[in-house]
Amino acid sequence: MDMIKLIDLTKVYKGFRAVDKINLKVGKGVVFGFLGPNGAGKTTTIKMMAGVLAPTEGQIIINDTNLAREPSKVKRWVGFIPDRPFVYEKLSGLEFLQFIAGLYSLNNSPALRKKISELLDIFELSHWQQELVGSYSHGMKQRLVMCAALLHGPKVLIVDEPIVGLDPRGARLVKDIFRDQARMGTTIFMSTHSLQVAEEVCDEIAIIQEGEIIAQGSGDGLRHQAGVEGNLENIFLKLTEGKRIAHERPLSSN
Amino acid sequence: MSGLGLAFCAGMFAVSCRVLIYFQSAEMIGDVLARHLLSMIILTFFSLLVFSHIITALSNLYLSGDLELCHSTPVDVEELFVSRAVFTVMDSSWMLIIFGLPVFMAYAYVYRPGPVFYFTVLHMNLAMVIIAAGIGILLTMILVHVFPAQRTRDIIMLLLVLMMGALYLLFRFMRPERLVDPEAFFTVAQYLNALKAPQSPYLPTQWITETVWGSLIGSGGGILFGVALTWTTAAALVVINVWVARAVYFEGFSKSQEAKKRRLGGRRVLDLFAKFITKPFGGDLGAVISKDIRTFFRDNTQWSQLLLLIALVVVYVYNFTVLPLDKSPIRLDFLQNILAFLNMGLAGFVLAAVSARFVFTAISAEGEAYWIVRSSPLSLKRYLWGKYFSFLLPMLVLAEVLITLTNHMLEVSKFMMLLSSGTMFFMVFGIVALGIGYGALYPNFSCQNIAQVASGFGGVLFMIVSSLFIGIIIVLEAGPVYVLFISNLRGTPVTAYQWALIALSFLAAFLINMAAIFWPMKMGLRALREYE
């Protein structure tokens, strides 16, 4: 069953086609990696899928429901983790999670309180839950946003650059959580710059360049499409024609 | 939109001309009154400029997000300070200068001065801005230096209290209420002397007033001393600011980067309050409103401004207690009716000012965390109307308290009391909708200081539109009341034609009110949906 379907998804900013007729399908319980160079259209696609940005054309179907037609219904199934964790700095960590619970109309029941407590423990934020979010570090805010995204038990998790700003321990934790969530049937759509993360976590990968999907499939499938062997970095560079790699031409020679 | 701004300027010009022409009709004291008015205007502008510079300087010099990057560059601290100070000056003064110009042009229109006046107005206004900026920025630097860094924002509260105190003292110094009461003086000469008395020879506003007035009436060389005093003070303040900045600016900036407040105070009270307020709104909206309440009370810049606005309301109400109504040559009941209408307009304006600061900024207050609302299942329509209703009740209470209290002091008739209260009640629905609607039309989610959002383009536009709305409603009601008053006075019945006109006026007022509620909300909703 396809949990995510993008049909001819397009976004045009003042004449510039940031995303150009993207078509994708992602199944249930799949961790889907969305890779691409800077400015390729990853964040724009993700923002449209999270309902933060309106597409110029095309459709986003999540769990067989059109996001444009029934946004509130679809958003109840989706958890969104943006690349930059902007949160309300005058709330404590606990108040922030209670606020999110309210937004998703979750009853303030003992079960909810237990879930909040568990998530705070998993993301190692229990000790800081009564402190203002404004005093949190970037990584702590990122972990708090992840708690918030998982609070309502989403069917689809949309994640933009999950590892940025996390220490190695936090990064390991997040990767483990994503795998666990996928095992429990959650579909994870994740953009990342880290090819290592994509290789470790993702079941399927799509590569986007200049707003278009240029390759899609499993690791082996991509190797076949690119016609190269080796790790994902080689495949990525080949597919995006990034022939000039660091140290090929030292900066000092400029 | 620029048309609306122009219309507002034209209105200010027309009103100022009307007042000055009226003053000129009074022999002997006409010019003295006009000069006194000029000194009051300049003093008000100057005070507002200092106030605005303090608020903006704190943000631009210490709290802006881009400052870390600026300080990490090889740019000299002194140069950095000067560039941020220049930015602060432009940011804080453009609006006041633009809206002040029609007043000066009205003086020019009435007094027909030579070209020297225009040049004087231009450079003296510039000097006034520099002096106000000098004082405002200097005060900010000293206070940030003195106070513990973790409490940087708290100093705003102190500054506001200081400013209020200073403003009050300055106005008391000018004793404006005595000027409308010649009987308080033994002789006409004494009255004239009181009017002519300078505010204080040490105040820059006094030098500016003298210089502008001198150039207006063409007193020639007499103005040079004022020009010299003003510009040397402006230049001295620039130099002093740079010296002080060299000594304390970086240290103050460094302190302001230290750890923010971590622990919460008074959480239980806030929990109870939020729970009580949000009960009728349901889970999702209740969560947003509860978050807004907590943010509001934990952000000192927010509630300190609320205190300032309360002070504004108190001063407004107090003014009515000192009005010498019984000494007026106009029929008391007629005067009371006029004042009741004037009061409606002024109270409406006070409400619009309060709304500009709190209602208009309600959407922008989400800041960069707006994505949370946008990606949540809460629909934008429900979100927008939720914000609307959360502000409606407090604004209704404020409006009714304000209008009932002041009308009670004016001892207006029961009919006028009812009409004023009813009108204000319905106008609040429109004013709040304009605030939320325009706030959604012109959101600023990246602003560091929410107070600045209210003084931006959208905020000014909201003030203009809401002032126009209040004006139109009052004008539409004034006609019917005048007809009823005259018919009552003369003992003649109101004709069918007049009844039809009265009904039409009230119908038009009702329709405009409805448009003011639904039109901006609709536009705001569309704008938020399309926001990228």
Tab-separated table of N, CA and C in Angstrom, chain B residues 204-327:
chain	number	residue	atom	x	y	z
B	204	PRO	N	16.247	71.132	24.425
B	204	PRO	CA	16.482	71.326	22.982
B	204	PRO	C	15.195	71.671	22.230
B	205	THR	N	14.067	71.138	22.719
B	205	THR	CA	12.816	71.408	22.015
B	205	THR	C	12.489	72.907	22.055
B	206	GLN	N	12.901	73.562	23.131
B	206	GLN	CA	12.669	75.002	23.245
B	206	GLN	C	13.479	75.754	22.183
B	207	TRP	N	14.739	75.357	21.994
B	207	TRP	CA	15.584	76.008	20.976
B	207	TRP	C	14.986	75.761	19.587
B	208	ILE	N	14.525	74.519	19.385
B	208	ILE	CA	13.973	74.184	18.062
B	208	ILE	C	12.700	74.991	17.813
B	209	THR	N	11.834	75.053	18.838
B	209	THR	CA	10.597	75.826	18.692
B	209	THR	C	10.913	77.283	18.356
B	210	GLU	N	11.832	77.882	19.119
B	210	GLU	CA	12.177	79.293	18.914
B	210	GLU	C	12.707	79.510	17.489
B	211	THR	N	13.548	78.596	17.055
B	211	THR	CA	14.168	78.740	15.733
B	211	THR	C	13.115	78.600	14.628
B	212	VAL	N	12.282	77.562	14.746
B	212	VAL	CA	11.257	77.344	13.714
B	212	VAL	C	10.276	78.519	13.717
B	213	TRP	N	9.882	78.941	14.905
B	213	TRP	CA	8.934	80.054	15.003
B	213	TRP	C	9.548	81.335	14.428
B	214	GLY	N	10.824	81.572	14.780
B	214	GLY	CA	11.539	82.754	14.280
B	214	GLY	C	11.557	82.772	12.760
B	215	SER	N	11.835	81.611	12.168
B	215	SER	CA	11.888	81.559	10.698
B	215	SER	C	10.489	81.685	10.093
B	216	LEU	N	9.493	81.293	10.868
B	216	LEU	CA	8.107	81.368	10.378
B	216	LEU	C	7.649	82.823	10.282
B	217	ILE	N	7.960	83.581	11.311
B	217	ILE	CA	7.508	84.985	11.302
B	217	ILE	C	8.577	85.923	10.756
B	218	GLY	N	9.703	85.344	10.326
B	218	GLY	CA	10.757	86.117	9.669
B	218	GLY	C	11.507	87.039	10.595
B	219	SER	N	11.895	86.522	11.765
B	219	SER	CA	12.621	87.392	12.711
B	219	SER	C	14.124	87.427	12.434
B	220	GLY	N	14.543	86.855	11.319
B	220	GLY	CA	15.914	87.015	10.817
B	220	GLY	C	17.000	86.445	11.696
B	221	GLY	N	17.968	87.287	12.050
B	221	GLY	CA	19.172	86.829	12.735
B	221	GLY	C	18.934	86.216	14.097
B	222	GLY	N	17.771	86.480	14.688
B	222	GLY	CA	17.465	85.973	16.035
B	222	GLY	C	17.493	84.462	16.130
B	223	ILE	N	17.351	83.802	14.988
B	223	ILE	CA	17.246	82.334	15.041
B	223	ILE	C	18.617	81.663	15.051
B	224	LEU	N	19.641	82.429	14.724
B	224	LEU	CA	20.964	81.803	14.584
B	224	LEU	C	21.464	81.172	15.871
B	225	PHE	N	21.149	81.821	17.015
B	225	PHE	CA	21.599	81.294	18.302
B	225	PHE	C	20.976	79.916	18.545
B	226	GLY	N	19.668	79.815	18.231
B	226	GLY	CA	18.967	78.534	18.386
B	226	GLY	C	19.574	77.458	17.498
B	227	VAL	N	19.872	77.855	16.242
B	227	VAL	CA	20.468	76.900	15.287
B	227	VAL	C	21.807	76.404	15.832
B	228	ALA	N	22.602	77.367	16.308
B	228	ALA	CA	23.930	77.009	16.818
B	228	ALA	C	23.808	76.083	18.028
B	229	LEU	N	22.908	76.441	18.955
B	229	LEU	CA	22.719	75.611	20.154
B	229	LEU	C	22.308	74.192	19.780
B	230	THR	N	21.319	74.104	18.883
B	230	THR	CA	20.770	72.787	18.523
B	230	THR	C	21.812	71.924	17.833
B	231	TRP	N	22.479	72.498	16.826
B	231	TRP	CA	23.418	71.680	16.058
B	231	TRP	C	24.668	71.316	16.842
B	232	THR	N	25.130	72.257	17.721
B	232	THR	CA	26.316	71.888	18.521
B	232	THR	C	25.944	70.778	19.498
B	233	THR	N	24.709	70.835	20.037
B	233	THR	CA	24.263	69.759	20.936
B	233	THR	C	24.191	68.441	20.180
B	234	ALA	N	23.623	68.489	18.968
B	234	ALA	CA	23.516	67.267	18.160
B	234	ALA	C	24.904	66.691	17.886
B	235	ALA	N	25.831	67.579	17.488
B	235	ALA	CA	27.185	67.114	17.171
B	235	ALA	C	27.857	66.554	18.421
B	236	ALA	N	27.677	67.256	19.547
B	236	ALA	CA	28.297	66.796	20.797
B	236	ALA	C	27.760	65.419	21.183
B	237	LEU	N	26.459	65.242	21.017
B	237	LEU	CA	25.861	63.953	21.389
B	237	LEU	C	26.392	62.811	20.522
B	238	VAL	N	26.621	63.113	19.236
B	238	VAL	CA	27.185	62.084	18.343
B	238	VAL	C	28.562	61.671	18.862
B	239	VAL	N	29.389	62.689	19.184
B	239	VAL	CA	30.754	62.404	19.649
B	239	VAL	C	30.709	61.632	20.974
B	240	ILE	N	29.845	62.093	21.894
B	240	ILE	CA	29.747	61.422	23.206
B	240	ILE	C	29.307	59.971	23.021
B	241	ASN	N	28.348	59.761	22.128
B	241	ASN	CA	27.865	58.404	21.879
B	241	ASN	C	28.992	57.502	21.379
B	242	VAL	N	29.789	58.026	20.456
B	242	VAL	CA	30.892	57.216	19.923
B	242	VAL	C	31.905	56.920	21.022
B	243	TRP	N	32.189	57.915	21.865
B	243	TRP	CA	33.124	57.694	22.993
B	243	TRP	C	32.593	56.599	23.921
B	244	VAL	N	31.333	56.765	24.292
B	244	VAL	CA	30.734	55.798	25.228
B	244	VAL	C	30.696	54.410	24.595
B	245	ALA	N	30.349	54.371	23.295
B	245	ALA	CA	30.283	53.078	22.604
B	245	ALA	C	31.645	52.400	22.626
B	246	ARG	N	32.686	53.207	22.389
B	246	ARG	CA	34.042	52.664	22.385
B	246	ARG	C	34.343	52.009	23.749
B	247	ALA	N	33.834	52.629	24.797
B	247	ALA	CA	34.133	52.133	26.143
B	247	ALA	C	33.251	50.969	26.571
B	248	VAL	N	31.963	51.019	26.248
B	248	VAL	CA	31.070	50.030	26.863
B	248	VAL	C	30.253	49.168	25.899
B	249	TYR	N	30.201	49.527	24.604
B	249	TYR	CA	29.259	48.824	23.728
B	249	TYR	C	29.545	47.331	23.618
B	250	PHE	N	30.814	46.992	23.304
B	250	PHE	CA	31.082	45.567	23.091
B	250	PHE	C	30.842	44.749	24.360
B	251	GLU	N	31.251	45.347	25.507
B	251	GLU	CA	31.061	44.645	26.788
B	251	GLU	C	29.570	44.374	27.019
B	252	GLY	N	28.758	45.370	26.733
B	252	GLY	CA	27.301	45.230	26.900
B	252	GLY	C	26.744	44.171	25.975
B	253	PHE	N	27.208	44.178	24.715
B	253	PHE	CA	26.739	43.183	23.743
B	253	PHE	C	27.119	41.777	24.208
B	254	SER	N	28.364	41.652	24.685
B	254	SER	CA	28.853	40.353	25.143
B	254	SER	C	27.999	39.843	26.300
B	255	LYS	N	27.688	40.734	27.241
B	255	LYS	CA	26.852	40.346	28.394
B	255	LYS	C	25.467	39.895	27.936
B	256	SER	N	24.927	40.587	26.945
B	256	SER	CA	23.559	40.269	26.522
B	256	SER	C	23.478	38.915	25.826
B	257	GLN	N	24.640	38.345	25.449
B	257	GLN	CA	24.640	37.013	24.819
B	257	GLN	C	24.651	35.883	25.842
B	258	GLU	N	24.891	36.267	27.125
B	258	GLU	CA	24.997	35.217	28.143
B	258	GLU	C	23.656	34.519	28.337
B	259	ALA	N	23.710	33.435	29.094
B	259	ALA	CA	22.544	32.546	29.223
B	259	ALA	C	21.255	33.292	29.521
B	260	LYS	N	20.204	32.829	28.845
B	260	LYS	CA	18.890	33.422	29.058
B	260	LYS	C	18.265	32.814	30.309
B	261	LYS	N	17.171	33.441	30.729
B	261	LYS	CA	16.470	32.951	31.915
B	261	LYS	C	16.014	31.508	31.675
B	262	ARG	N	16.262	30.658	32.641
B	262	ARG	CA	15.939	29.238	32.440
B	262	ARG	C	14.686	28.811	33.186
B	263	ARG	N	14.590	29.195	34.446
B	263	ARG	CA	13.488	28.682	35.255
B	263	ARG	C	12.250	29.554	35.137
B	264	LEU	N	11.136	28.962	35.409
B	264	LEU	CA	9.879	29.685	35.292
B	264	LEU	C	9.376	30.128	36.651
B	265	GLY	N	8.744	31.278	36.683
B	265	GLY	CA	8.157	31.741	37.928
B	265	GLY	C	6.643	31.812	37.795
B	266	GLY	N	5.942	31.638	38.876
B	266	GLY	CA	4.474	31.789	38.920
B	266	GLY	C	3.743	30.881	37.955
B	267	ARG	N	4.253	29.655	37.765
B	267	ARG	CA	3.685	28.779	36.746
B	267	ARG	C	2.269	28.329	37.087
B	268	ARG	N	2.057	28.064	38.381
B	268	ARG	CA	0.758	27.530	38.791
B	268	ARG	C	-0.360	28.538	38.506
B	269	VAL	N	-0.093	29.810	38.835
B	269	VAL	CA	-1.095	30.862	38.618
B	269	VAL	C	-1.410	30.959	37.120
B	270	LEU	N	-0.338	30.918	36.329
B	270	LEU	CA	-0.492	31.027	34.880
B	270	LEU	C	-1.279	29.832	34.330
B	271	ASP	N	-1.012	28.651	34.873
B	271	ASP	CA	-1.730	27.429	34.460
B	271	ASP	C	-3.231	27.590	34.688
B	272	LEU	N	-3.560	28.049	35.894
B	272	LEU	CA	-4.970	28.209	36.257
B	272	LEU	C	-5.647	29.240	35.362
B	273	PHE	N	-4.949	30.360	35.164
B	273	PHE	CA	-5.484	31.455	34.351
B	273	PHE	C	-5.718	30.974	32.919
B	274	ALA	N	-4.706	30.298	32.354
B	274	ALA	CA	-4.815	29.815	30.965
B	274	ALA	C	-5.945	28.797	30.832
B	275	LYS	N	-6.070	27.937	31.833
B	275	LYS	CA	-7.098	26.895	31.806
B	275	LYS	C	-8.486	27.534	31.799
B	276	PHE	N	-8.653	28.561	32.618
B	276	PHE	CA	-9.941	29.244	32.730
B	276	PHE	C	-10.312	29.950	31.418
B	277	ILE	N	-9.332	30.666	30.866
B	277	ILE	CA	-9.586	31.457	29.650
B	277	ILE	C	-9.870	30.560	28.437
B	278	THR	N	-9.133	29.446	28.344
B	278	THR	CA	-9.196	28.658	27.107
B	278	THR	C	-10.331	27.635	27.089
B	279	LYS	N	-11.046	27.533	28.185
B	279	LYS	CA	-12.103	26.512	28.304
B	279	LYS	C	-13.088	26.514	27.130
B	280	PRO	N	-13.616	27.710	26.721
B	280	PRO	CA	-14.634	27.658	25.657
B	280	PRO	C	-14.077	27.379	24.260
B	281	PHE	N	-12.766	27.328	24.086
B	281	PHE	CA	-12.197	27.299	22.737
B	281	PHE	C	-11.916	25.906	22.174
B	282	GLY	N	-11.972	24.874	22.994
B	282	GLY	CA	-11.665	23.534	22.486
B	282	GLY	C	-10.165	23.266	22.519
B	283	GLY	N	-9.798	21.994	22.325
B	283	GLY	CA	-8.407	21.561	22.505
B	283	GLY	C	-7.392	22.295	21.658
B	284	ASP	N	-7.622	22.325	20.324
B	284	ASP	CA	-6.594	22.896	19.439
B	284	ASP	C	-6.446	24.408	19.600
B	285	LEU	N	-7.586	25.115	19.554
B	285	LEU	CA	-7.523	26.571	19.711
B	285	LEU	C	-7.095	26.943	21.120
B	286	GLY	N	-7.617	26.174	22.082
B	286	GLY	CA	-7.253	26.413	23.483
B	286	GLY	C	-5.747	26.332	23.659
B	287	ALA	N	-5.115	25.372	22.971
B	287	ALA	CA	-3.662	25.218	23.073
B	287	ALA	C	-2.950	26.461	22.555
B	288	VAL	N	-3.453	27.005	21.431
B	288	VAL	CA	-2.821	28.193	20.846
B	288	VAL	C	-2.985	29.385	21.805
B	289	ILE	N	-4.184	29.548	22.342
B	289	ILE	CA	-4.438	30.705	23.211
B	289	ILE	C	-3.666	30.570	24.525
B	290	SER	N	-3.633	29.353	25.057
B	290	SER	CA	-2.874	29.112	26.282
B	290	SER	C	-1.393	29.439	26.052
B	291	LYS	N	-0.883	29.034	24.897
B	291	LYS	CA	0.516	29.353	24.543
B	291	LYS	C	0.719	30.868	24.451
B	292	ASP	N	-0.255	31.554	23.839
B	292	ASP	CA	-0.155	33.017	23.709
B	292	ASP	C	-0.130	33.689	25.079
B	293	ILE	N	-0.973	33.204	25.991
B	293	ILE	CA	-1.039	33.811	27.328
B	293	ILE	C	0.302	33.636	28.053
B	294	ARG	N	0.833	32.421	28.001
B	294	ARG	CA	2.116	32.163	28.674
B	294	ARG	C	3.235	33.016	28.076
B	295	THR	N	3.277	33.064	26.756
B	295	THR	CA	4.319	33.848	26.087
B	295	THR	C	4.196	35.313	26.476
B	296	PHE	N	2.955	35.791	26.489
B	296	PHE	CA	2.712	37.203	26.795
B	296	PHE	C	3.237	37.569	28.183
B	297	PHE	N	2.894	36.760	29.180
B	297	PHE	CA	3.283	37.124	30.542
B	297	PHE	C	4.753	36.858	30.835
B	298	ARG	N	5.381	36.016	30.021
B	298	ARG	CA	6.804	35.752	30.259
B	298	ARG	C	7.703	36.685	29.462
B	299	ASP	N	7.124	37.434	28.552
B	299	ASP	CA	7.915	38.359	27.748
B	299	ASP	C	7.733	39.766	28.316
B	300	ASN	N	8.790	40.230	28.971
B	300	ASN	CA	8.679	41.530	29.638
B	300	ASN	C	8.350	42.666	28.689
B	301	THR	N	8.839	42.539	27.442
B	301	THR	CA	8.582	43.628	26.501
B	301	THR	C	7.083	43.751	26.225
B	302	GLN	N	6.371	42.626	26.380
B	302	GLN	CA	4.931	42.649	26.099
B	302	GLN	C	4.174	43.339	27.216
B	303	TRP	N	4.341	42.807	28.448
B	303	TRP	CA	3.498	43.370	29.500
B	303	TRP	C	3.945	44.749	29.960
B	304	SER	N	5.225	45.085	29.728
B	304	SER	CA	5.636	46.441	30.083
B	304	SER	C	4.921	47.437	29.166
B	305	GLN	N	4.694	47.015	27.918
B	305	GLN	CA	3.972	47.902	26.997
B	305	GLN	C	2.500	47.975	27.371
B	306	LEU	N	2.008	46.886	27.940
B	306	LEU	CA	0.623	46.901	28.399
B	306	LEU	C	0.482	47.945	29.514
B	307	LEU	N	1.472	47.977	30.409
B	307	LEU	CA	1.442	48.967	31.486
B	307	LEU	C	1.459	50.376	30.907
B	308	LEU	N	2.264	50.555	29.883
B	308	LEU	CA	2.352	51.873	29.244
B	308	LEU	C	0.989	52.267	28.672
B	309	LEU	N	0.326	51.286	28.063
B	309	LEU	CA	-0.980	51.579	27.477
B	309	LEU	C	-2.026	51.851	28.566
B	310	ILE	N	-1.896	51.154	29.692
B	310	ILE	CA	-2.802	51.434	30.813
B	310	ILE	C	-2.583	52.884	31.272
B	311	ALA	N	-1.309	53.296	31.338
B	311	ALA	CA	-0.992	54.679	31.719
B	311	ALA	C	-1.651	55.653	30.743
B	312	LEU	N	-1.604	55.307	29.451
B	312	LEU	CA	-2.230	56.152	28.423
B	312	LEU	C	-3.726	56.288	28.690
B	313	VAL	N	-4.363	55.171	29.034
B	313	VAL	CA	-5.800	55.183	29.303
B	313	VAL	C	-6.096	56.012	30.558
B	314	VAL	N	-5.272	55.855	31.590
B	314	VAL	CA	-5.485	56.606	32.844
B	314	VAL	C	-5.373	58.104	32.578
B	315	VAL	N	-4.333	58.483	31.822
B	315	VAL	CA	-4.155	59.911	31.503
B	315	VAL	C	-5.361	60.416	30.706
B	316	TYR	N	-5.822	59.573	29.777
B	316	TYR	CA	-6.969	59.932	28.940
B	316	TYR	C	-8.208	60.176	29.796
B	317	VAL	N	-8.469	59.258	30.717
B	317	VAL	CA	-9.641	59.399	31.583
B	317	VAL	C	-9.463	60.600	32.509
B	318	TYR	N	-8.252	60.766	33.040
B	318	TYR	CA	-7.977	61.866	33.972
B	318	TYR	C	-8.278	63.223	33.334
B	319	ASN	N	-7.946	63.347	32.032
B	319	ASN	CA	-8.163	64.619	31.334
B	319	ASN	C	-9.619	65.069	31.424
B	320	PHE	N	-10.533	64.100	31.467
B	320	PHE	CA	-11.946	64.454	31.507
B	320	PHE	C	-12.354	65.035	32.857
B	321	THR	N	-11.602	64.691	33.894
B	321	THR	CA	-11.948	65.201	35.222
B	321	THR	C	-11.576	66.681	35.359
B	322	VAL	N	-10.679	67.173	34.508
B	322	VAL	CA	-10.252	68.572	34.652
B	322	VAL	C	-10.864	69.485	33.588
B	323	LEU	N	-11.807	68.959	32.791
B	323	LEU	CA	-12.421	69.803	31.756
B	323	LEU	C	-13.347	70.848	32.394
B	324	PRO	N	-13.145	72.131	32.109
B	324	PRO	CA	-13.982	73.182	32.709
B	324	PRO	C	-15.281	73.372	31.920
B	325	LEU	N	-16.158	72.367	31.938
B	325	LEU	CA	-17.371	72.393	31.114
B	325	LEU	C	-18.291	73.564	31.478
B	326	ASP	N	-18.439	73.832	32.775
B	326	ASP	CA	-19.390	74.851	33.231
B	326	ASP	C	-18.996	76.257	32.807
B	327	LYS	N	-17.713	76.440	32.411
B	327	LYS	CA	-17.259	77.783	32.037
B	327	LYS	C	-17.415	78.054	30.545
